[in-house]
């Protein structure tokens, strides 16, 4: 039997991620680039299998290694093939006989002698498929974690914060392909022009309520669009776009973003000011110089000469850095895109799920308090400070805000609750009891994000 190209691509991606400790997205793109002429159907299947196996990696290891005579001495590439087939057995509805047949072909492609043990292992797992996850998920958190392919500590944390039912829905959403949202850099590229381009390639765009926001019905169709490379279209979750929108930046104001990364929110903020009639002064700060270089390059390509990017540590005083650059030390809007555990975006970063550590939450919460305290020093009177994360833990979110408001650094600040009419109708239910925005991953919907708005009086 010939090896399925989709499964071969998925296995090669799994191997690349393991060997290089690489990101899933970049690894998959690199492998696909070597498989010229792969069909859209096989590419989509390879993506689903590779991302799924990487996301559920720890669970698959537990299952496979218990059935290997000596996991440490097993050919690592054969083990990758077994993990991939086990993902298909336990987390998809593909018939057992088909998975076993494909898995044996994948193993045989490596070495002929691998076929027989692979057949035996996969058949055994297939016989136990109906008993998976080998326990009652409601009563046993380990069984619940196995059922959804999550680390046990993560399943326990989600159950503690949301209860069993909601935690289960979140973990199910984590295992789905994330929807693709775009932000259009209007007025550089009008929404109507963007929709026309997207329709021509068959991407099936849907215009959403947030200005310039588009949902893509056929994500596979957009990868060759030059407008992504020129940043006239930004790939950005709907709730991430919402965070920029809620900052309320107006033309002529000064906007300062800390933790700007590669600058998607920075560019979106500049675009939103221009959409209202005139540029704003936009300053992006990030720890890593290579990221600020990307921001500078992309701003120039868009003609956004109002954007300045600086490299600095946001946990340290930033006023001297801004003074040295001849920039304002007070901004009308300060946006803190805080580093976080990323639990709200796991489906976009499947490799992150098993690289995370429960101690990260407290460490990041402490760091974000320092970042927020420094960000506060840069806000003008009656200005707006947005604190945003892509996670769902109270420790990294509202507890940071609460600690800040009770500290000396927050003495002049108040939390300003969001009003339902400020949000798109589909997102209004995510305003929590404190008036902050807290979404969670939804099937076919946006990611989990936290947004809080503070004002200086």
Coordinates of C-alpha atoms in Angstrom, one line a residue:
X1 CA 0.0 0.0 0.0
X2 CA 1.3 3.4 -1.0
X3 CA 2.0 5.9 1.8
X4 CA -0.6 8.6 2.2
X5 CA 1.0 11.9 1.4
X6 CA -1.1 13.7 4.0
X7 CA 0.1 11.3 6.7
X8 CA 3.7 11.5 5.5
X9 CA 3.6 15.3 5.7
X10 CA 2.0 15.1 9.2
X11 CA 4.7 12.6 10.4
X12 CA 7.5 14.7 9.0
X13 CA 6.0 17.8 10.8
X14 CA 5.8 15.9 14.1
X15 CA 9.5 14.8 13.7
X16 CA 10.6 18.3 12.9
X17 CA 8.9 19.8 15.9
X18 CA 10.4 17.1 18.2
X19 CA 13.9 17.3 16.8
X20 CA 14.2 21.1 16.7
X21 CA 11.8 22.0 19.5
X22 CA 10.2 24.1 16.7
X23 CA 6.9 25.8 16.4
X24 CA 4.1 23.7 14.8
X25 CA 3.0 26.3 12.3
X26 CA 6.5 27.0 10.9
X27 CA 7.4 23.3 10.8
X28 CA 4.3 22.4 8.9
X29 CA 4.8 25.2 6.3
X30 CA 8.4 24.1 5.8
X31 CA 7.4 20.5 5.3
X32 CA 4.6 21.4 2.9
X33 CA 6.9 23.5 0.9
X34 CA 8.9 20.3 0.1
X35 CA 5.8 18.5 -1.1
X36 CA 5.2 20.3 -4.4
X37 CA 1.8 19.6 -5.9
X38 CA 0.1 18.3 -2.8
X39 CA -3.7 18.7 -3.2
X40 CA -5.7 21.1 -1.1
X41 CA -7.5 18.1 0.4
X42 CA -4.3 16.3 1.5
X43 CA -2.9 19.6 2.8
X44 CA -5.9 20.1 4.9
X45 CA -5.8 16.6 6.3
X46 CA -2.1 16.9 7.0
X47 CA -2.7 20.1 8.9
X48 CA -5.5 18.5 11.0
X49 CA -3.4 15.4 11.8
X50 CA -0.2 17.2 12.5
X51 CA -1.7 19.9 14.7
X52 CA -3.9 17.3 16.5
X53 CA -1.0 15.0 17.3
X54 CA 1.2 17.9 18.4
X55 CA -1.6 19.3 20.6
X56 CA -2.3 15.9 22.2
X57 CA 1.3 14.8 22.3
X58 CA 1.6 14.0 26.0
X59 CA -1.5 11.9 26.0
X60 CA -0.3 10.0 23.0
X61 CA 3.1 9.4 24.6
X62 CA 1.4 7.9 27.6
X63 CA -0.6 5.5 25.4
X64 CA 2.2 4.5 23.0
X65 CA 5.0 4.2 25.5
X66 CA 3.1 1.8 27.6
X67 CA 2.9 -0.5 24.7
X68 CA 6.5 -0.3 23.6
X69 CA 9.0 -2.8 24.9
X70 CA 11.6 -0.1 25.4
X71 CA 10.5 3.4 24.4
X72 CA 13.9 5.0 24.9
X73 CA 15.5 2.6 22.5
X74 CA 12.7 2.8 19.9
X75 CA 13.6 4.6 16.6
X76 CA 12.3 8.1 17.4
X77 CA 10.9 8.5 13.9
X78 CA 9.0 5.2 14.2
X79 CA 7.7 6.5 17.5
X80 CA 6.5 9.7 15.7
X81 CA 4.6 7.5 13.2
X82 CA 3.0 5.5 16.1
X83 CA 2.0 8.7 17.9
X84 CA 0.4 10.1 14.7
X85 CA -1.6 6.9 14.1
X86 CA -2.6 6.7 17.8
X87 CA -4.0 10.3 17.5
X88 CA -6.1 9.2 14.6
X89 CA -7.3 6.1 16.5
X90 CA -8.3 8.0 19.7
X91 CA -9.2 11.5 18.5
X92 CA -10.9 11.0 15.1
X93 CA -13.6 8.8 13.8
X94 CA -11.5 7.1 11.1
X95 CA -12.2 3.4 11.1
X96 CA -9.7 1.3 13.0
X97 CA -8.8 -0.9 10.0
X98 CA -8.0 2.2 7.9
X99 CA -5.8 3.7 10.6
X100 CA -3.9 0.5 11.1
X101 CA -3.4 0.1 7.3
X102 CA -2.2 3.6 6.9
X103 CA 0.0 3.4 10.0
X104 CA 1.7 0.2 8.8
X105 CA 2.4 1.8 5.4
X106 CA 3.9 4.8 7.2
X107 CA 6.1 2.6 9.3
X108 CA 7.1 0.4 6.4
X109 CA 8.2 3.5 4.5
X110 CA 10.9 3.9 7.2
X111 CA 12.0 0.2 7.4
X112 CA 10.2 -2.9 6.2
X113 CA 10.8 -4.7 9.6
X114 CA 8.8 -2.0 11.3
X115 CA 5.5 -3.1 9.7
X116 CA 4.8 -6.1 12.0
X117 CA 5.3 -4.5 15.4
X118 CA 3.4 -1.4 14.2
X119 CA 0.5 -3.6 13.1
X120 CA 0.4 -5.3 16.5
X121 CA 0.6 -2.1 18.6
X122 CA -2.0 -0.2 16.6
X123 CA -4.4 -3.2 16.6
X124 CA -4.1 -3.4 20.4
X125 CA -4.9 0.3 20.8
X126 CA -7.7 0.0 18.3
X127 CA -9.3 -2.8 20.4
X128 CA -9.2 -0.5 23.5
X129 CA -10.6 2.5 21.6
X130 CA -14.1 2.1 23.0
X131 CA -12.8 2.2 26.6
X132 CA -10.8 5.4 26.1
X133 CA -10.1 7.5 28.3
X134 CA -10.0 4.6 30.7
X135 CA -11.9 6.3 33.5
X136 CA -14.9 8.6 34.2
X137 CA -14.0 12.1 33.0
X138 CA -16.4 13.8 35.4
X139 CA -15.0 12.1 38.5
X140 CA -11.4 11.6 37.4
X141 CA -9.4 14.6 36.2
X142 CA -6.7 12.4 34.7
X143 CA -9.3 10.7 32.5
X144 CA -10.8 14.1 31.6
X145 CA -7.3 15.3 30.6
X146 CA -6.7 12.2 28.5
X147 CA -10.1 12.5 26.8
X148 CA -9.3 16.0 25.6
X149 CA -5.5 15.6 25.1
X150 CA -4.5 18.1 27.8
X151 CA -1.9 18.0 30.6
X152 CA -3.6 17.0 33.9
X153 CA -2.6 20.2 35.6
X154 CA -4.2 22.2 32.9
X155 CA -7.5 20.3 33.0
X156 CA -7.6 20.7 36.8
X157 CA -7.0 24.4 36.5
X158 CA -9.8 24.9 33.9
X159 CA -12.2 22.8 36.0
X160 CA -11.3 24.9 39.1
X161 CA -12.0 28.2 37.2
X162 CA -14.9 27.2 35.1
X163 CA -16.4 24.0 36.4
X164 CA -16.5 20.7 34.5
X165 CA -19.0 21.5 31.7
X166 CA -17.3 24.8 30.7
X167 CA -13.8 23.4 31.0
X168 CA -14.8 20.5 28.8
X169 CA -16.1 22.9 26.1
X170 CA -12.9 24.9 26.3
X171 CA -10.8 21.8 25.9
X172 CA -12.9 20.6 23.0
X173 CA -12.5 24.0 21.3
X174 CA -8.7 23.7 21.9
X175 CA -8.7 20.6 19.7
X176 CA -10.5 22.2 16.8
X177 CA -8.9 24.2 13.9
X178 CA -9.0 27.8 14.9
X179 CA -11.1 30.1 12.7
X180 CA -9.2 32.7 10.7
X181 CA -9.9 36.4 11.2
X182 CA -8.3 39.2 9.3
X183 CA -7.9 42.9 10.1
X184 CA -7.9 45.1 7.0
X185 CA -5.5 48.0 6.9
X186 CA -8.1 50.5 5.9
X187 CA -7.6 53.2 4.5
X188 CA -4.4 51.8 2.9
X189 CA -6.5 48.9 1.7
X190 CA -10.2 49.4 1.8
X191 CA -12.5 46.7 3.1
X192 CA -14.4 46.5 -0.2
X193 CA -11.1 46.0 -2.1
X194 CA -10.0 43.4 0.4
X195 CA -13.3 41.5 0.1
X196 CA -13.0 41.6 -3.7
X197 CA -9.5 40.1 -3.6
X198 CA -10.6 37.4 -1.1
X199 CA -13.6 36.5 -3.1
X200 CA -11.5 36.1 -6.2
X201 CA -9.3 33.4 -4.6
X202 CA -12.4 31.7 -3.1
X203 CA -11.7 32.6 0.5
X204 CA -15.4 33.3 1.3
X205 CA -14.9 36.4 3.5
X206 CA -17.6 37.5 5.9
X207 CA -17.5 41.2 7.1
X208 CA -18.0 41.4 10.8
X209 CA -19.3 44.0 13.2
X210 CA -15.9 45.4 14.2
X211 CA -14.7 48.0 11.6
X212 CA -12.3 46.3 9.2
X213 CA -12.7 42.8 10.6
X214 CA -13.3 39.8 8.3
X215 CA -13.9 36.1 9.0
X216 CA -12.5 33.7 6.3
X217 CA -14.6 30.8 5.4
X218 CA -11.9 29.0 3.4
X219 CA -8.6 29.6 5.1
X220 CA -6.5 27.4 2.8
X221 CA -7.2 29.9 0.0
X222 CA -5.4 32.9 1.4
X223 CA -1.8 31.6 1.9
X224 CA -0.5 32.9 -1.5
X225 CA -2.1 36.4 -1.1
X226 CA 0.6 39.1 -1.4
X227 CA -1.5 41.4 0.8
X228 CA -0.6 39.2 3.8
X229 CA 3.1 39.7 3.1
X230 CA 2.8 43.5 2.7
X231 CA 0.7 43.5 6.0
X232 CA -2.3 45.1 4.2
X233 CA -4.2 42.2 5.8
X234 CA -3.3 41.2 9.3
X235 CA -4.1 37.7 10.7
X236 CA -5.5 38.5 14.1
X237 CA -8.1 36.9 16.3
X238 CA -11.4 38.8 16.6
X239 CA -11.0 39.4 20.3
X240 CA -7.4 40.6 19.8
X241 CA -8.8 43.2 17.3
X242 CA -11.4 44.1 19.9
X243 CA -8.7 45.0 22.5
X244 CA -7.3 47.6 20.1
X245 CA -10.7 48.9 19.2
X246 CA -11.6 49.3 23.0
X247 CA -8.5 51.4 23.5
X248 CA -10.4 54.2 21.9
X249 CA -7.5 55.8 20.1
X250 CA -8.3 59.0 18.2
X251 CA -6.5 61.0 15.5
X252 CA -3.7 63.2 16.8
X253 CA -3.4 61.3 20.1
X254 CA -0.3 59.5 21.3
X255 CA -0.5 55.7 21.5
X256 CA 2.2 53.6 23.3
X257 CA 2.2 49.8 23.2
X258 CA 4.3 47.7 25.6
X259 CA 5.0 44.1 24.6
X260 CA 4.3 44.9 20.9
X261 CA 5.8 41.7 19.6
X262 CA 5.8 41.7 15.8
X263 CA 3.5 44.7 15.8
X264 CA 0.1 43.5 14.6
X265 CA -1.8 45.4 17.2
X266 CA 0.5 48.4 16.7
X267 CA -0.3 48.6 13.0
X268 CA -3.9 48.0 13.7
X269 CA -4.0 50.9 16.1
X270 CA -2.3 53.2 13.5
X271 CA -4.9 52.1 10.9
X272 CA -7.8 52.7 13.2
X273 CA -6.7 56.3 13.9
X274 CA -6.3 56.9 10.2
X275 CA -9.8 55.5 9.5
X276 CA -11.1 58.3 11.7
X277 CA -9.4 60.9 9.5
X278 CA -5.8 61.5 10.6
X279 CA -2.8 59.7 12.0
X280 CA -1.9 59.3 15.6
X281 CA 1.6 59.2 17.0
X282 CA 2.3 55.5 17.6
X283 CA 5.1 54.1 19.7
X284 CA 5.8 50.4 20.0
X285 CA 8.1 48.9 22.7
X286 CA 9.3 45.3 22.8
X287 CA 12.2 43.5 24.6
X288 CA 13.5 41.9 21.4
X289 CA 15.3 44.0 18.7
X290 CA 14.4 41.6 15.9
X291 CA 10.7 42.2 16.6
X292 CA 11.0 46.0 16.6
X293 CA 12.9 45.7 13.3
X294 CA 9.9 43.9 11.9
X295 CA 7.6 46.6 13.1
X296 CA 9.7 49.3 11.6
X297 CA 9.9 47.5 8.2
X298 CA 6.2 46.7 8.1
X299 CA 5.2 50.3 9.1
X300 CA 7.4 51.6 6.3
X301 CA 5.8 49.2 3.8
X302 CA 2.4 50.6 4.7
X303 CA 3.5 54.2 4.6
X304 CA 2.9 54.6 8.4
X305 CA 5.6 57.1 9.2
X306 CA 3.9 57.9 12.4
X307 CA 5.0 54.6 13.9
X308 CA 8.3 54.3 15.9
X309 CA 9.5 51.1 17.4
X310 CA 12.0 50.8 20.3
X311 CA 13.7 47.9 22.1
X312 CA 13.5 48.1 25.9
X313 CA 12.6 46.0 29.0
X314 CA 9.1 47.1 30.0
X315 CA 9.7 46.0 33.6
X316 CA 12.2 48.8 34.0
X317 CA 11.6 52.6 33.8
X318 CA 10.8 53.6 30.3
X319 CA 10.8 57.3 30.6
X320 CA 14.6 57.6 30.1
X321 CA 14.4 55.3 27.0
X322 CA 11.7 57.6 25.5
X323 CA 13.6 60.7 26.3
X324 CA 16.8 59.4 24.7
X325 CA 14.8 58.7 21.5
X326 CA 13.2 62.2 21.6
X327 CA 9.7 60.8 22.1
X328 CA 6.9 61.9 24.4
X329 CA 7.0 60.4 27.9
X330 CA 3.3 60.6 28.4
X331 CA 0.7 59.0 26.1
X332 CA -3.1 59.4 25.8
X333 CA -3.4 55.6 25.4
X334 CA -1.1 53.0 26.8
X335 CA -1.7 49.4 25.7
X336 CA 0.0 46.6 27.7
X337 CA 0.0 43.4 25.6
X338 CA 1.1 41.4 28.6
X339 CA 3.0 38.1 28.3
X340 CA 0.9 35.3 29.6
X341 CA 0.4 31.5 29.7
X342 CA -1.5 31.7 26.5
X343 CA -4.2 29.3 27.6
X344 CA -6.8 31.1 25.5
X345 CA -4.9 30.5 22.2
X346 CA -3.7 26.9 22.5
X347 CA -5.4 25.8 19.3
X348 CA -3.3 28.3 17.4
X349 CA -0.1 27.1 19.1
X350 CA -0.5 23.3 19.5
X351 CA 3.2 23.0 20.5
X352 CA 2.6 25.2 23.5
X353 CA 0.3 22.9 25.3
X354 CA 2.9 20.4 26.5
X355 CA 5.7 23.0 26.9
X356 CA 3.8 25.0 29.5
X357 CA 4.3 24.6 33.2
X358 CA 1.9 25.3 36.0
X359 CA 4.5 27.5 37.7
X360 CA 4.4 29.8 34.7
X361 CA 1.1 31.3 35.9
X362 CA 2.4 32.8 39.1
X363 CA 5.7 33.9 37.5
X364 CA 3.9 35.7 34.7
X365 CA 1.4 37.3 37.1
X366 CA 4.3 38.8 39.1
X367 CA 6.0 40.1 35.9
X368 CA 2.8 41.6 34.6
X369 CA 2.3 43.6 37.8
X370 CA 5.7 45.1 37.2
X371 CA 4.9 45.8 33.6
X372 CA 1.6 47.4 34.5
X373 CA 3.2 49.6 37.2
X374 CA 5.8 50.8 34.7
X375 CA 3.1 51.3 32.0
X376 CA 1.1 53.5 34.4
X377 CA 4.0 56.0 34.6
X378 CA 3.6 56.7 30.9
X379 CA -0.1 57.5 30.9
X380 CA -1.3 61.1 30.8
X381 CA -4.0 62.4 33.1
X382 CA -7.5 61.2 32.0
X383 CA -5.7 58.8 29.6
X384 CA -6.7 55.2 29.0
X385 CA -4.6 52.2 29.9
X386 CA -5.6 48.8 28.4
X387 CA -4.3 45.6 30.0
X388 CA -4.7 42.7 27.7
X389 CA -3.8 39.0 27.8
X390 CA -4.7 35.9 25.8
X391 CA -5.3 33.7 28.8
X392 CA -8.1 32.9 31.3
X393 CA -6.5 32.5 34.7
X394 CA -7.6 35.0 37.4
X395 CA -4.0 35.1 38.7
X396 CA -2.8 36.6 35.4
X397 CA -5.8 38.7 34.8
X398 CA -8.1 40.4 37.3
X399 CA -5.9 39.7 40.3
X400 CA -3.1 41.7 38.6
X401 CA -5.5 44.6 38.1
X402 CA -6.7 44.3 41.7
X403 CA -3.1 44.2 43.1
X404 CA -2.2 47.2 41.0
X405 CA -5.2 49.3 42.1
X406 CA -4.3 48.7 45.7
X407 CA -0.6 49.6 45.2
X408 CA 1.1 52.9 45.2
X409 CA 1.5 52.8 41.4
X410 CA -2.3 52.6 41.0
X411 CA -3.3 55.3 43.4
X412 CA -4.6 57.6 40.6
X413 CA -6.3 54.9 38.6
X414 CA -9.8 53.5 38.4
X415 CA -11.2 50.4 36.6
X416 CA -13.7 51.6 34.0
X417 CA -16.2 48.8 33.2
X418 CA -17.0 48.0 29.6
X419 CA -20.6 48.7 28.5
X420 CA -22.4 46.1 26.4
X421 CA -23.0 48.7 23.6
X422 CA -19.2 49.1 23.2
X423 CA -18.8 45.6 22.1
X424 CA -20.0 43.6 19.0
X425 CA -23.3 41.8 19.8
X426 CA -21.7 38.4 19.6
X427 CA -19.2 39.2 22.3
X428 CA -21.3 41.1 24.9
X429 CA -21.9 38.0 27.1
X430 CA -18.2 38.0 27.9
X431 CA -18.3 41.1 30.1
X432 CA -17.7 39.7 33.6
X433 CA -19.0 40.9 37.0
X434 CA -16.1 43.4 37.4
X435 CA -16.8 44.9 34.0
X436 CA -13.8 43.4 32.3
X437 CA -13.9 41.4 29.1
X438 CA -13.1 37.7 29.5
X439 CA -13.7 35.4 26.6
X440 CA -12.8 31.7 26.3
X441 CA -12.2 29.5 23.2
X442 CA -15.4 28.7 21.4
X443 CA -16.0 26.1 18.7
X444 CA -15.9 28.1 15.4
X445 CA -15.5 31.3 17.5
X446 CA -12.8 33.6 18.9
X447 CA -10.1 32.8 21.3
X448 CA -9.8 33.4 25.1
X449 CA -8.8 36.9 25.8
X450 CA -8.9 39.2 28.9
X451 CA -9.2 43.0 28.5
X452 CA -9.4 45.6 31.3
X453 CA -9.7 49.3 30.9
X454 CA -8.1 51.7 33.5
X455 CA -8.3 55.5 33.6
X456 CA -6.1 58.0 35.3
X457 CA -7.9 60.7 37.0

